GROMACS .gro file of C-alpha atoms in nm:
model
  241
    1MET     CA    1  18.170  -7.909   5.170
    2ASN     CA    2  18.199  -8.065   5.467
    3THR     CA    3  17.906  -8.257   5.576
    4ASN     CA    4  17.909  -8.488   5.901
    5ALA     CA    5  17.874  -8.884   5.953
    6GLY     CA    6  17.434  -8.763   5.884
    7GLY     CA    7  17.520  -8.621   5.609
    8ARG     CA    8  17.427  -8.285   5.822
    9SER     CA    9  17.609  -7.939   5.634
   10ALA     CA   10  17.984  -7.799   5.845
   11VAL     CA   11  17.922  -7.707   6.219
   12SER     CA   12  17.918  -7.380   6.149
   13ALA     CA   13  17.722  -7.343   5.832
   14ASP     CA   14  17.476  -7.513   6.086
   15THR     CA   15  17.510  -7.307   6.394
   16ALA     CA   16  17.398  -6.946   6.167
   17LEU     CA   17  17.113  -7.170   6.010
   18SER     CA   18  16.983  -7.255   6.358
   19LEU     CA   19  17.086  -6.979   6.606
   20ALA     CA   20  16.888  -6.766   6.326
   21GLU     CA   21  16.574  -6.987   6.418
   22LEU     CA   22  16.665  -6.951   6.713
   23GLY     CA   23  16.616  -6.535   6.704
   24ARG     CA   24  16.316  -6.608   6.476
   25ILE     CA   25  16.049  -6.810   6.711
   26ALA     CA   26  15.876  -6.582   6.996
   27LEU     CA   27  15.901  -6.676   7.333
   28ALA     CA   28  15.657  -6.442   7.469
   29ASP     CA   29  15.398  -6.600   7.210
   30THR     CA   30  15.519  -6.981   7.223
   31PRO     CA   31  15.416  -7.275   7.509
   32LEU     CA   32  15.742  -7.418   7.668
   33GLU     CA   33  15.741  -7.743   7.513
   34GLN     CA   34  15.695  -7.631   7.177
   35VAL     CA   35  15.994  -7.382   7.216
   36LEU     CA   36  16.231  -7.717   7.432
   37GLU     CA   37  16.094  -7.884   7.193
   38ARG     CA   38  16.213  -7.687   6.859
   39VAL     CA   39  16.555  -7.595   7.064
   40ALA     CA   40  16.615  -8.014   7.071
   41VAL     CA   41  16.616  -8.054   6.760
   42LEU     CA   42  16.835  -7.756   6.629
   43ALA     CA   43  17.091  -7.873   6.894
   44ARG     CA   44  17.065  -8.270   6.760
   45ASP     CA   45  17.132  -8.138   6.411
   46THR     CA   46  17.388  -7.869   6.538
   47ILE     CA   47  17.623  -8.061   6.747
   48PRO     CA   48  17.914  -8.317   6.626
   49GLY     CA   49  17.830  -8.627   6.717
   50ALA     CA   50  17.455  -8.587   6.871
   51ASP     CA   51  17.187  -8.839   6.824
   52GLU     CA   52  16.923  -8.766   7.004
   53VAL     CA   53  16.889  -8.470   7.223
   54SER     CA   54  16.682  -8.380   7.523
   55VAL     CA   55  16.554  -8.123   7.807
   56THR     CA   56  16.576  -8.249   8.199
   57LEU     CA   57  16.404  -7.995   8.422
   58LEU     CA   58  16.399  -8.009   8.766
   59VAL     CA   59  16.092  -7.917   8.995
   60ASN     CA   60  16.158  -7.967   9.429
   61GLU     CA   61  16.440  -8.170   9.278
   62ARG     CA   62  16.225  -8.350   9.078
   63PRO     CA   63  16.250  -8.387   8.749
   64ARG     CA   64  16.109  -8.448   8.386
   65THR     CA   65  16.119  -8.444   8.054
   66ALA     CA   66  16.062  -8.156   7.896
   67ALA     CA   67  16.119  -8.224   7.589
   68PHE     CA   68  16.351  -8.454   7.341
   69THR     CA   69  16.369  -8.560   7.034
   70GLY     CA   70  16.367  -8.953   7.008
   71THR     CA   71  16.238  -9.304   7.210
   72LEU     CA   72  16.710  -9.311   7.296
   73ALA     CA   73  16.683  -8.959   7.466
   74LEU     CA   74  16.380  -9.048   7.686
   75GLU     CA   75  16.474  -9.385   7.801
   76LEU     CA   76  16.793  -9.259   7.902
   77ASP     CA   77  16.683  -9.000   8.069
   78GLU     CA   78  16.427  -9.199   8.310
   79ARG     CA   79  16.697  -9.493   8.431
   80GLN     CA   80  16.798  -9.173   8.594
   81TYR     CA   81  16.551  -9.024   8.662
   82ARG     CA   82  16.438  -9.437   8.819
   83ASN     CA   83  16.833  -9.367   8.988
   84GLY     CA   84  16.741  -9.064   9.111
   85PHE     CA   85  17.063  -8.960   9.008
   86GLY     CA   86  17.322  -8.951   8.641
   87PRO     CA   87  17.496  -8.659   8.431
   88CYS     CA   88  17.210  -8.526   8.334
   89MET     CA   89  17.058  -8.456   8.713
   90ASP     CA   90  17.430  -8.405   8.833
   91ALA     CA   91  17.491  -8.167   8.513
   92GLY     CA   92  17.154  -7.931   8.609
   93ARG     CA   93  17.245  -7.944   9.008
   94GLY     CA   94  17.595  -7.876   9.028
   95GLY     CA   95  17.634  -7.731   8.747
   96GLU     CA   96  17.838  -7.829   8.566
   97THR     CA   97  17.878  -7.983   8.228
   98LEU     CA   98  17.966  -8.382   8.214
   99PHE     CA   99  18.109  -8.573   7.943
  100ILE     CA  100  18.109  -9.019   7.930
  101ALA     CA  101  18.354  -9.016   7.658
  102ASP     CA  102  18.212  -9.426   7.637
  103MET     CA  103  17.937  -9.616   7.807
  104ALA     CA  104  18.160  -9.938   7.878
  105THR     CA  105  18.448  -9.750   8.019
  106GLU     CA  106  18.288  -9.517   8.242
  107THR     CA  107  18.286  -9.529   8.636
  108ARG     CA  108  18.122  -9.267   8.758
  109TRP     CA  109  17.752  -9.399   8.729
  110PRO     CA  110  17.806  -9.795   8.738
  111ASP     CA  111  17.413  -9.771   8.824
  112TYR     CA  112  17.331  -9.596   8.538
  113THR     CA  113  17.549  -9.644   8.213
  114PRO     CA  114  17.553 -10.039   8.129
  115GLY     CA  115  17.193 -10.009   8.100
  116ALA     CA  116  17.227  -9.724   7.894
  117ALA     CA  117  17.528  -9.914   7.621
  118ALA     CA  118  17.219 -10.250   7.596
  119CYS     CA  119  16.944  -9.911   7.486
  120GLY     CA  120  17.235  -9.869   7.136
  121ALA     CA  121  17.391  -9.524   7.383
  122THR     CA  122  17.779  -9.425   7.376
  123SER     CA  123  17.852  -9.177   7.469
  124SER     CA  124  17.702  -8.916   7.614
  125LEU     CA  125  17.735  -8.454   7.737
  126SER     CA  126  17.531  -8.285   7.925
  127VAL     CA  127  17.520  -7.934   7.996
  128PRO     CA  128  17.342  -7.747   8.315
  129LEU     CA  129  17.075  -7.498   8.198
  130PRO     CA  130  17.169  -7.143   8.303
  131VAL     CA  131  17.015  -7.107   8.730
  132GLN     CA  132  16.708  -6.942   8.631
  133GLU     CA  133  16.424  -6.776   8.879
  134HIS     CA  134  16.213  -7.076   8.957
  135ILE     CA  135  16.429  -7.399   8.769
  136ILE     CA  136  16.715  -7.605   8.742
  137GLY     CA  137  16.812  -7.892   8.424
  138ALA     CA  138  17.007  -7.948   8.142
  139LEU     CA  139  16.989  -7.986   7.780
  140ASN     CA  140  17.133  -8.385   7.788
  141ILE     CA  141  17.260  -8.467   7.462
  142TYR     CA  142  17.396  -8.798   7.375
  143ALA     CA  143  17.514  -9.010   7.068
  144THR     CA  144  17.568  -9.448   6.947
  145THR     CA  145  17.928  -9.390   6.894
  146PRO     CA  146  18.206  -9.365   7.160
  147ASP     CA  147  18.470  -9.063   7.218
  148ALA     CA  148  18.175  -8.857   6.984
  149PHE     CA  149  18.160  -8.531   7.159
  150ASP     CA  150  18.437  -8.264   7.151
  151GLU     CA  151  18.528  -7.968   7.356
  152ARG     CA  152  18.379  -7.774   7.012
  153ALA     CA  153  18.037  -8.006   7.098
  154GLY     CA  154  18.048  -7.855   7.406
  155GLU     CA  155  18.055  -7.461   7.334
  156LEU     CA  156  17.829  -7.582   7.106
  157GLY     CA  157  17.595  -7.767   7.385
  158THR     CA  158  17.623  -7.421   7.586
  159LEU     CA  159  17.479  -7.224   7.374
  160PHE     CA  160  17.110  -7.420   7.326
  161ALA     CA  161  17.185  -7.482   7.701
  162GLY     CA  162  17.175  -7.136   7.671
  163TYR     CA  163  16.874  -7.042   7.451
  164ALA     CA  164  16.674  -7.345   7.651
  165GLY     CA  165  16.729  -7.146   7.984
  166VAL     CA  166  16.590  -6.860   7.826
  167ALA     CA  167  16.324  -6.977   7.722
  168VAL     CA  168  16.216  -7.138   8.064
  169ALA     CA  169  16.281  -6.773   8.249
  170ASN     CA  170  16.005  -6.647   7.986
  171ALA     CA  171  15.758  -6.944   8.014
  172HIS     CA  172  15.744  -6.872   8.424
  173LEU     CA  173  15.794  -6.470   8.388
  174TYR     CA  174  15.423  -6.426   8.500
  175ALA     CA  175  15.413  -6.754   8.699
  176SER     CA  176  15.608  -6.748   9.021
  177THR     CA  177  15.363  -6.998   9.208
  178ALA     CA  178  15.455  -7.124   9.570
  179GLU     CA  179  15.591  -7.419   9.433
  180LEU     CA  180  15.786  -7.286   9.187
  181ALA     CA  181  16.031  -7.017   9.402
  182GLU     CA  182  15.972  -7.340   9.682
  183GLY     CA  183  16.128  -7.561   9.384
  184MET     CA  184  16.445  -7.245   9.317
  185ARG     CA  185  16.502  -7.246   9.656
  186ALA     CA  186  16.608  -7.585   9.747
  187ALA     CA  187  16.775  -7.632   9.351
  188MET     CA  188  16.952  -7.319   9.526
  189ALA     CA  189  17.038  -7.477   9.818
  190SER     CA  190  17.166  -7.817   9.675
  191ARG     CA  191  17.350  -7.651   9.450
  192ALA     CA  192  17.510  -7.429   9.705
  193VAL     CA  193  17.600  -7.770   9.898
  194ILE     CA  194  17.730  -7.916   9.621
  195GLU     CA  195  17.989  -7.539   9.606
  196GLN     CA  196  18.088  -7.606   9.923
  197ALA     CA  197  18.179  -7.970   9.908
  198LYS     CA  198  18.359  -7.967   9.678
  199GLY     CA  199  18.477  -7.654   9.794
  200VAL     CA  200  18.657  -7.914  10.079
  201LEU     CA  201  18.748  -8.168   9.934
  202MET     CA  202  18.981  -7.928   9.721
  203ALA     CA  203  19.107  -7.817  10.071
  204GLU     CA  204  19.148  -8.122  10.198
  205HIS     CA  205  19.323  -8.331   9.867
  206GLY     CA  206  19.484  -7.985   9.637
  207CYS     CA  207  19.325  -8.044   9.375
  208THR     CA  208  19.041  -7.857   9.110
  209ALA     CA  209  18.713  -7.766   9.174
  210GLU     CA  210  18.665  -8.040   8.826
  211GLN     CA  211  18.839  -8.309   9.005
  212ALA     CA  212  18.618  -8.193   9.377
  213PHE     CA  213  18.311  -8.218   9.130
  214THR     CA  214  18.377  -8.567   9.016
  215GLN     CA  215  18.480  -8.679   9.310
  216LEU     CA  216  18.143  -8.612   9.432
  217THR     CA  217  18.002  -8.739   9.175
  218ARG     CA  218  18.184  -9.071   9.231
  219MET     CA  219  18.072  -9.086   9.645
  220SER     CA  220  17.727  -9.023   9.497
  221GLN     CA  221  17.720  -9.378   9.331
  222ASN     CA  222  17.961  -9.519   9.574
  223ALA     CA  223  17.665  -9.493   9.842
  224ASN     CA  224  17.389  -9.516   9.645
  225ARG     CA  225  17.276  -9.164   9.686
  226LYS     CA  226  17.179  -8.847   9.610
  227LEU     CA  227  17.551  -8.581   9.470
  228ARG     CA  228  17.301  -8.346   9.758
  229GLU     CA  229  17.292  -8.594  10.027
  230VAL     CA  230  17.663  -8.683   9.966
  231ALA     CA  231  17.723  -8.328   9.948
  232ALA     CA  232  17.609  -8.201  10.247
  233ALA     CA  233  17.742  -8.474  10.447
  234VAL     CA  234  18.088  -8.379  10.371
  235VAL     CA  235  18.011  -8.025  10.511
  236ALA     CA  236  17.884  -8.162  10.744
  237ARG     CA  237  18.163  -8.313  10.920
  238THR     CA  238  18.431  -8.091  10.870
  239ARG     CA  239  18.161  -7.870  11.073
  240ARG     CA  240  18.152  -8.122  11.310
  241GLU     CA  241  18.599  -8.160  11.306
   0.00000   0.00000   0.00000
């Protein structure tokens, strides 16, 4: 039987076992953090190339790591929070899956990737959680080898991110507080303006949605501003013109 570098079973077998275990979690009776911790562990053990996994949640643009499998994942998350941007936050805000093949050559987040590489991370995969009623976020998958993630890893990441999103929605089903409601309004407004800015750049440069989003992230890093602020500036410029 094939195994990956960590000695885990073939992906198809791992996936079946992980899905079976996810299905046994009683969402209504299990605290959110406990569910997300289990999702993170199963994602780490199932996604080929993954060494550590975390889950970022954003409420009112305030990020926090709700679950993590090891200190490396937590340190990498917090480095992005201190900057106010990074692949995990940009994935959650923009609704785009973001791959970093090699921290040493990545140019989209120059204030983040050198420090991440110094910590021992070499590549990463950031998958947005499906938009829920009160909150947005991302599943963050880190590797200590370059080019660790392929399209299959992205598909599996989307699967686990979807389950984490269900857990978040369930946890907040009866907790529609004013703060959470305001957080969702802010999150949706942020994502909406990013989509508008992507449309502007696609029209101006004849590029794809993915290329437009990459251009936005580079503009964000070059200006040292949050992604939503850069997107709002692009939209405002177009309206003035």
